[in-house]
Coordinates of C-alpha atoms in Angstrom, one line a residue:
M1 CA 109.3 98.0 82.0
N2 CA 108.3 97.8 85.6
T3 CA 106.7 100.6 87.4
L4 CA 107.6 100.8 91.1
T5 CA 104.9 102.1 93.4
C6 CA 104.8 103.0 97.0
Q7 CA 101.3 104.2 97.8
T8 CA 100.7 106.6 100.6
P9 CA 97.7 108.7 101.2
P10 CA 97.8 112.3 99.7
T11 CA 98.9 114.9 102.2
L12 CA 99.5 118.6 102.1
V13 CA 103.3 118.9 102.0
P14 CA 105.1 122.2 102.7
I15 CA 108.1 123.0 100.5
V16 CA 110.0 119.9 101.6
K17 CA 112.9 118.2 99.7
V18 CA 114.1 114.9 100.9
R19 CA 117.6 113.8 100.1
Q20 CA 119.3 110.5 100.6
V21 CA 122.6 111.3 102.3
R22 CA 125.7 109.6 103.5
W23 CA 127.1 109.2 106.9
P24 CA 129.5 110.8 107.9
A25 CA 129.2 113.5 105.3
Q26 CA 125.8 114.8 106.7
A27 CA 126.4 113.3 110.2
S28 CA 126.0 116.7 111.9
E29 CA 122.6 117.4 110.4
L30 CA 121.4 113.8 111.2
E31 CA 122.7 114.0 114.7
S32 CA 121.2 117.4 115.4
I33 CA 117.7 116.3 114.5
R34 CA 117.9 113.0 116.3
E35 CA 119.4 114.6 119.4
Q36 CA 116.6 117.2 119.5
V37 CA 113.8 114.6 119.0
F38 CA 115.0 111.4 120.7
I39 CA 117.6 112.5 123.3
K40 CA 116.2 115.9 124.4
E41 CA 112.4 115.6 123.8
Q42 CA 111.9 111.9 124.5
N43 CA 114.8 111.4 127.0
V44 CA 116.4 108.4 125.1
P45 CA 119.8 107.8 126.6
P46 CA 122.6 108.7 124.1
H47 CA 124.1 105.2 124.3
L48 CA 120.9 103.7 123.0
E49 CA 120.4 106.3 120.3
W50 CA 123.8 105.8 118.8
D51 CA 123.7 102.1 118.1
G52 CA 126.7 101.8 115.7
L53 CA 124.6 101.1 112.6
E54 CA 125.2 104.5 111.0
Q55 CA 127.9 103.6 108.5
D56 CA 126.0 100.6 107.0
S57 CA 122.6 102.4 106.7
Q58 CA 120.9 104.6 104.1
H59 CA 120.0 108.0 105.6
F60 CA 117.4 110.5 104.5
I61 CA 117.0 114.2 105.5
A62 CA 113.9 116.3 104.9
Y63 CA 114.7 120.0 104.2
H64 CA 112.2 122.8 104.5
N65 CA 113.6 125.9 102.7
G66 CA 117.1 124.5 103.1
T67 CA 116.8 123.8 106.8
P68 CA 117.0 120.1 108.0
V69 CA 113.7 119.3 109.7
G70 CA 113.4 115.5 109.6
T71 CA 115.4 112.3 109.2
A72 CA 114.9 108.6 108.7
R73 CA 117.3 105.6 108.4
L74 CA 117.0 102.4 106.4
V75 CA 119.1 99.6 107.8
K76 CA 119.9 96.4 106.1
H77 CA 117.2 93.8 106.1
H78 CA 114.5 96.3 105.2
K79 CA 114.1 98.0 108.6
L80 CA 113.0 101.7 108.9
T81 CA 114.5 103.3 112.0
R82 CA 115.2 106.6 113.5
M83 CA 112.3 108.4 111.8
A84 CA 112.2 111.9 113.4
V85 CA 110.6 115.2 112.6
L86 CA 111.3 118.4 114.5
K87 CA 108.3 119.4 116.7
N88 CA 107.5 122.6 114.8
Y89 CA 107.3 120.7 111.5
R90 CA 105.1 117.8 112.5
N91 CA 101.6 117.2 111.0
Q92 CA 102.7 119.1 107.9
G93 CA 103.6 116.3 105.5
V94 CA 107.3 116.1 106.4
G95 CA 107.0 112.6 107.7
A96 CA 105.0 111.5 104.7
A97 CA 107.7 112.9 102.4
L98 CA 110.4 111.1 104.3
L99 CA 108.4 107.9 104.2
K100 CA 107.8 108.1 100.5
S101 CA 111.5 108.6 99.8
V102 CA 112.5 105.7 102.1
C103 CA 109.9 103.5 100.4
R104 CA 111.1 104.4 96.9
S105 CA 114.7 103.7 97.9
A106 CA 113.7 100.3 99.3
L107 CA 111.8 99.4 96.2
H108 CA 114.8 100.3 94.0
A109 CA 116.9 98.1 96.3
G110 CA 114.6 95.2 95.6
M111 CA 112.9 95.1 98.9
D112 CA 109.3 93.8 99.0
E113 CA 108.6 94.9 102.6
L114 CA 109.5 97.5 105.2
I115 CA 109.5 96.7 108.9
A116 CA 109.7 99.1 111.8
D117 CA 109.0 99.5 115.5
A118 CA 106.5 102.4 115.8
Q119 CA 106.3 104.4 119.0
L120 CA 102.7 104.2 120.2
D121 CA 102.2 108.0 119.8
A122 CA 103.2 107.7 116.1
L123 CA 101.3 104.5 115.3
G124 CA 98.4 106.3 113.7
F125 CA 100.7 108.0 111.2
Y126 CA 102.1 104.6 110.1
L127 CA 98.6 103.0 109.9
Q128 CA 97.6 105.9 107.6
H129 CA 100.5 105.0 105.3
N130 CA 99.4 101.3 105.0
F131 CA 101.6 99.8 107.7
K132 CA 100.1 96.9 109.7
V133 CA 100.7 95.9 113.3
T134 CA 102.6 92.6 113.4
G135 CA 103.0 91.9 117.0
T136 CA 102.5 92.9 120.6
S137 CA 103.6 96.1 122.4
F138 CA 107.0 96.3 123.9
Y139 CA 109.2 98.9 125.5
D140 CA 112.4 100.3 123.9
A141 CA 114.3 103.0 125.7
G142 CA 111.4 103.4 128.1
I143 CA 109.0 104.2 125.2
L144 CA 106.1 101.9 124.2
H145 CA 106.4 100.5 120.6
K146 CA 104.5 98.1 118.3
P147 CA 106.2 96.2 115.5
I148 CA 104.8 97.1 112.1
S149 CA 105.3 96.2 108.5
K150 CA 104.3 97.4 105.1
A151 CA 104.2 95.5 101.8
L152 CA 105.9 97.3 99.0
N153 CA 104.5 96.9 95.5
S154 CA 106.2 96.3 92.2
T155 CA 103.7 96.3 89.3
P156 CA 104.4 95.6 85.6

């Protein structure tokens, strides 16, 4: 029997439940969080935020006391995208809970690595969770990013 592991540092997590959800069933919750974080807060143009990959991706929502407060998306080819936590819930373990769920899902799907493009402001978060920088900085939607990756472990 194999034990799947996705190690992340321990964090203090508020009462957060992460659910893997489907698009379009939970589209309104996913859209609401992403619009607040990416479009309103970070000024990402809507045509860049809605890239057409929704139907073919796995989606995750973090709920705090039943309220959706964070989201992440796992697209084909092991890429973590659209990780967002509402401003009032940041630095409280919501992102860590989302990342753990995405990692677990990726392991169960047979992936051995996650890749992502981290906004520079969030790079420290990903480094704390064992991601490594894999390339040089670049701009996406006017925001500086670095490509990152994380090896996923499957141990007997």
